[in-house]
Amino acid sequence: MCRSIKTLRPPVTDDVTDEDVRAAALQYVRKISGFRAPAAHNAEAFDRAVAAVAEATATLLTTIEVRGRAS
């Protein structure tokens, strides 16, 4: 889908920052919306979507279990 979104889970990436999560969320929202940058009348909806995807991503990364890896 989005080739520029990198894998953020361990062991692929161990030190994931909030910036990494937001960048992935932004790329996802850009891809599904078809807009690189939204028009002014869509900016609020676009920003809310990025925030929601970033929050869901952060939740996912903190709750998934990577088997075969010491915690």
Short mmCIF file of N, CA, C and O in Angstrom, two decimals:
data_model
loop_
_atom_site.label_atom_id
_atom_site.label_comp_id
_atom_site.label_asym_id
_atom_site.label_seq_id
_atom_site.Cartn_x
_atom_site.Cartn_y
_atom_site.Cartn_z
N MET A 1 0.83 -1.18 0.00
CA MET A 1 0.00 0.00 0.00
C MET A 1 0.88 1.25 0.00
O MET A 1 1.13 1.83 -1.02
N CYS A 2 1.35 1.67 1.15
CA CYS A 2 2.22 2.85 1.23
C CYS A 2 3.65 2.36 1.41
O CYS A 2 4.04 1.98 2.50
N ARG A 3 4.40 2.37 0.36
CA ARG A 3 5.77 1.86 0.44
C ARG A 3 6.66 2.71 1.32
O ARG A 3 7.67 2.25 1.80
N SER A 4 6.28 3.96 1.55
CA SER A 4 7.12 4.82 2.37
C SER A 4 6.84 4.69 3.87
O SER A 4 7.55 5.29 4.67
N ILE A 5 5.86 3.91 4.25
CA ILE A 5 5.60 3.67 5.66
C ILE A 5 6.47 2.51 6.09
O ILE A 5 6.37 1.41 5.55
N LYS A 6 7.33 2.74 7.07
CA LYS A 6 8.22 1.69 7.52
C LYS A 6 7.59 0.91 8.67
O LYS A 6 6.71 1.41 9.38
N THR A 7 8.06 -0.31 8.86
CA THR A 7 7.60 -1.14 9.96
C THR A 7 8.11 -0.54 11.27
O THR A 7 9.29 -0.23 11.40
N LEU A 8 7.22 -0.39 12.24
CA LEU A 8 7.59 0.26 13.49
C LEU A 8 7.65 -0.69 14.68
O LEU A 8 7.99 -0.25 15.77
N ARG A 9 7.37 -1.94 14.48
CA ARG A 9 7.37 -2.86 15.63
C ARG A 9 8.74 -3.51 15.81
O ARG A 9 9.48 -3.68 14.86
N PRO A 10 9.03 -3.90 17.06
CA PRO A 10 10.26 -4.66 17.31
C PRO A 10 10.14 -6.03 16.66
O PRO A 10 9.04 -6.54 16.54
N PRO A 11 11.18 -6.65 16.26
CA PRO A 11 12.57 -6.24 16.33
C PRO A 11 13.01 -5.41 15.13
O PRO A 11 14.16 -5.03 15.03
N VAL A 12 12.09 -5.12 14.21
CA VAL A 12 12.45 -4.36 13.02
C VAL A 12 12.94 -2.96 13.41
O VAL A 12 13.94 -2.48 12.93
N THR A 13 12.20 -2.33 14.29
CA THR A 13 12.57 -1.00 14.79
C THR A 13 12.41 -1.01 16.30
O THR A 13 11.31 -1.21 16.80
N ASP A 14 13.49 -0.80 17.02
CA ASP A 14 13.42 -0.84 18.48
C ASP A 14 13.10 0.51 19.12
O ASP A 14 12.41 0.57 20.12
N ASP A 15 13.59 1.57 18.58
CA ASP A 15 13.41 2.90 19.18
C ASP A 15 12.46 3.74 18.34
O ASP A 15 12.88 4.58 17.55
N VAL A 16 11.17 3.51 18.54
CA VAL A 16 10.15 4.24 17.78
C VAL A 16 9.81 5.52 18.54
O VAL A 16 9.49 5.49 19.72
N THR A 17 9.86 6.63 17.84
CA THR A 17 9.54 7.92 18.45
C THR A 17 8.12 8.34 18.08
O THR A 17 7.51 7.77 17.15
N ASP A 18 7.61 9.33 18.79
CA ASP A 18 6.30 9.90 18.44
C ASP A 18 6.34 10.46 17.02
O ASP A 18 5.34 10.40 16.30
N GLU A 19 7.47 10.99 16.62
CA GLU A 19 7.63 11.52 15.26
C GLU A 19 7.50 10.41 14.22
O GLU A 19 6.90 10.61 13.16
N ASP A 20 8.07 9.23 14.51
CA ASP A 20 7.94 8.08 13.60
C ASP A 20 6.48 7.69 13.44
O ASP A 20 6.02 7.42 12.32
N VAL A 21 5.76 7.63 14.55
CA VAL A 21 4.35 7.24 14.54
C VAL A 21 3.54 8.27 13.77
O VAL A 21 2.71 7.93 12.93
N ARG A 22 3.78 9.55 14.02
CA ARG A 22 3.03 10.59 13.32
C ARG A 22 3.34 10.59 11.82
O ARG A 22 2.43 10.78 10.99
N ALA A 23 4.60 10.38 11.47
CA ALA A 23 4.97 10.34 10.05
C ALA A 23 4.25 9.21 9.32
O ALA A 23 3.76 9.37 8.20
N ALA A 24 4.17 8.05 9.96
CA ALA A 24 3.47 6.91 9.36
C ALA A 24 1.98 7.22 9.24
O ALA A 24 1.36 6.92 8.21
N ALA A 25 1.41 7.83 10.28
CA ALA A 25 -0.02 8.20 10.24
C ALA A 25 -0.29 9.21 9.13
O ALA A 25 -1.28 9.09 8.40
N LEU A 26 0.59 10.18 8.99
CA LEU A 26 0.44 11.19 7.95
C LEU A 26 0.49 10.54 6.56
O LEU A 26 -0.34 10.85 5.69
N GLN A 27 1.43 9.64 6.34
CA GLN A 27 1.53 8.96 5.05
C GLN A 27 0.27 8.14 4.76
O GLN A 27 -0.22 8.12 3.64
N TYR A 28 -0.24 7.48 5.79
CA TYR A 28 -1.46 6.68 5.62
C TYR A 28 -2.64 7.57 5.23
O TYR A 28 -3.37 7.27 4.28
N VAL A 29 -2.83 8.66 5.96
CA VAL A 29 -3.95 9.55 5.67
C VAL A 29 -3.80 10.19 4.29
O VAL A 29 -4.78 10.32 3.55
N ARG A 30 -2.59 10.54 3.92
CA ARG A 30 -2.36 11.08 2.58
C ARG A 30 -2.76 10.07 1.52
O ARG A 30 -3.39 10.41 0.51
N LYS A 31 -2.38 8.83 1.73
CA LYS A 31 -2.65 7.78 0.75
C LYS A 31 -4.15 7.54 0.60
O LYS A 31 -4.66 7.51 -0.52
N ILE A 32 -4.85 7.37 1.71
CA ILE A 32 -6.27 7.02 1.60
C ILE A 32 -7.13 8.21 1.20
O ILE A 32 -8.18 8.02 0.59
N SER A 33 -6.67 9.43 1.52
CA SER A 33 -7.46 10.61 1.14
C SER A 33 -7.17 11.05 -0.29
O SER A 33 -8.01 11.70 -0.92
N GLY A 34 -5.99 10.70 -0.79
CA GLY A 34 -5.61 11.14 -2.12
C GLY A 34 -5.05 12.56 -2.15
O GLY A 34 -4.82 13.11 -3.21
N PHE A 35 -4.85 13.15 -0.97
CA PHE A 35 -4.31 14.50 -0.88
C PHE A 35 -2.95 14.48 -0.22
O PHE A 35 -2.78 13.91 0.85
N ARG A 36 -1.98 15.15 -0.84
CA ARG A 36 -0.69 15.31 -0.19
C ARG A 36 -0.82 16.35 0.92
O ARG A 36 -0.31 16.21 2.00
N ALA A 37 -1.56 17.40 0.62
CA ALA A 37 -1.89 18.45 1.60
C ALA A 37 -3.35 18.83 1.34
O ALA A 37 -3.73 19.07 0.20
N PRO A 38 -4.16 18.86 2.38
CA PRO A 38 -5.57 19.16 2.17
C PRO A 38 -5.82 20.64 1.91
O PRO A 38 -5.02 21.49 2.30
N ALA A 39 -6.92 20.92 1.27
CA ALA A 39 -7.36 22.30 1.11
C ALA A 39 -7.72 22.85 2.49
O ALA A 39 -7.99 22.07 3.42
N ALA A 40 -7.75 24.14 2.61
CA ALA A 40 -8.03 24.78 3.90
C ALA A 40 -9.33 24.27 4.53
O ALA A 40 -9.38 24.05 5.74
N HIS A 41 -10.36 24.06 3.71
CA HIS A 41 -11.64 23.61 4.26
C HIS A 41 -11.61 22.16 4.73
O HIS A 41 -12.52 21.71 5.42
N ASN A 42 -10.57 21.40 4.39
CA ASN A 42 -10.43 20.02 4.84
C ASN A 42 -9.30 19.82 5.85
O ASN A 42 -9.09 18.71 6.34
N ALA A 43 -8.59 20.87 6.17
CA ALA A 43 -7.40 20.75 7.03
C ALA A 43 -7.73 20.19 8.40
O ALA A 43 -7.01 19.33 8.93
N GLU A 44 -8.81 20.64 9.02
CA GLU A 44 -9.16 20.17 10.35
C GLU A 44 -9.48 18.68 10.34
O GLU A 44 -9.01 17.92 11.20
N ALA A 45 -10.26 18.23 9.38
CA ALA A 45 -10.60 16.81 9.27
C ALA A 45 -9.35 15.98 9.01
O ALA A 45 -9.17 14.89 9.59
N PHE A 46 -8.47 16.47 8.15
CA PHE A 46 -7.22 15.80 7.82
C PHE A 46 -6.36 15.66 9.08
O PHE A 46 -5.87 14.57 9.40
N ASP A 47 -6.21 16.75 9.83
CA ASP A 47 -5.40 16.74 11.05
C ASP A 47 -5.98 15.81 12.11
O ASP A 47 -5.25 15.10 12.80
N ARG A 48 -7.31 15.80 12.24
CA ARG A 48 -7.96 14.89 13.19
C ARG A 48 -7.71 13.44 12.81
O ARG A 48 -7.47 12.58 13.66
N ALA A 49 -7.77 13.16 11.51
CA ALA A 49 -7.53 11.79 11.04
C ALA A 49 -6.10 11.36 11.33
O ALA A 49 -5.86 10.24 11.79
N VAL A 50 -5.14 12.25 11.08
CA VAL A 50 -3.73 11.93 11.37
C VAL A 50 -3.57 11.64 12.87
O VAL A 50 -2.93 10.66 13.26
N ALA A 51 -4.16 12.46 13.72
CA ALA A 51 -4.06 12.26 15.17
C ALA A 51 -4.70 10.94 15.60
O ALA A 51 -4.14 10.21 16.43
N ALA A 52 -5.85 10.61 15.02
CA ALA A 52 -6.53 9.36 15.37
C ALA A 52 -5.72 8.14 14.93
O ALA A 52 -5.60 7.16 15.68
N VAL A 53 -5.17 8.19 13.74
CA VAL A 53 -4.35 7.08 13.25
C VAL A 53 -3.08 6.96 14.08
O VAL A 53 -2.66 5.85 14.43
N ALA A 54 -2.47 8.06 14.43
CA ALA A 54 -1.26 8.03 15.27
C ALA A 54 -1.57 7.43 16.63
O ALA A 54 -0.80 6.61 17.15
N GLU A 55 -2.70 7.81 17.21
CA GLU A 55 -3.09 7.25 18.51
C GLU A 55 -3.34 5.75 18.42
O GLU A 55 -2.88 4.98 19.26
N ALA A 56 -4.04 5.32 17.38
CA ALA A 56 -4.30 3.89 17.19
C ALA A 56 -3.00 3.13 16.97
O ALA A 56 -2.82 2.02 17.49
N THR A 57 -2.09 3.73 16.24
CA THR A 57 -0.79 3.09 15.98
C THR A 57 0.00 2.95 17.27
O THR A 57 0.57 1.88 17.54
N ALA A 58 0.04 3.99 18.07
CA ALA A 58 0.76 3.94 19.35
C ALA A 58 0.16 2.88 20.26
O ALA A 58 0.89 2.11 20.90
N THR A 59 -1.16 2.79 20.29
CA THR A 59 -1.82 1.77 21.10
C THR A 59 -1.46 0.38 20.61
O THR A 59 -1.13 -0.51 21.39
N LEU A 60 -1.50 0.19 19.31
CA LEU A 60 -1.13 -1.10 18.73
C LEU A 60 0.29 -1.50 19.11
O LEU A 60 0.54 -2.61 19.56
N LEU A 61 1.22 -0.57 18.94
CA LEU A 61 2.63 -0.88 19.21
C LEU A 61 2.90 -1.18 20.67
O LEU A 61 3.82 -1.94 20.98
N THR A 62 2.12 -0.61 21.58
CA THR A 62 2.33 -0.88 23.00
C THR A 62 1.61 -2.14 23.48
O THR A 62 1.89 -2.63 24.56
N THR A 63 0.69 -2.67 22.67
CA THR A 63 -0.07 -3.83 23.13
C THR A 63 0.21 -5.12 22.38
O THR A 63 -0.18 -6.19 22.85
N ILE A 64 0.85 -5.05 21.22
CA ILE A 64 1.13 -6.30 20.50
C ILE A 64 2.25 -7.08 21.19
O ILE A 64 3.12 -6.50 21.85
N GLU A 65 2.17 -8.37 21.04
CA GLU A 65 3.19 -9.26 21.60
C GLU A 65 4.01 -9.82 20.46
O GLU A 65 3.46 -10.41 19.53
N VAL A 66 5.30 -9.63 20.53
CA VAL A 66 6.21 -10.18 19.53
C VAL A 66 6.79 -11.45 20.13
O VAL A 66 7.57 -11.39 21.08
N ARG A 67 6.39 -12.58 19.63
CA ARG A 67 6.83 -13.86 20.21
C ARG A 67 8.28 -14.14 19.89
O ARG A 67 8.80 -13.71 18.87
N GLY A 68 8.92 -14.87 20.79
CA GLY A 68 10.31 -15.24 20.60
C GLY A 68 11.26 -14.12 20.91
O GLY A 68 12.42 -14.14 20.52
N ARG A 69 10.78 -13.12 21.62
CA ARG A 69 11.60 -11.97 21.95
C ARG A 69 11.47 -11.70 23.44
O ARG A 69 10.36 -11.59 23.97
N ALA A 70 12.59 -11.59 24.13
CA ALA A 70 12.57 -11.31 25.57
C ALA A 70 12.04 -9.91 25.81
O ALA A 70 12.37 -8.98 25.10
N SER A 71 11.21 -9.75 26.83
CA SER A 71 10.62 -8.43 27.13
C SER A 71 11.53 -7.62 28.00
O SER A 71 12.18 -8.04 28.86
#
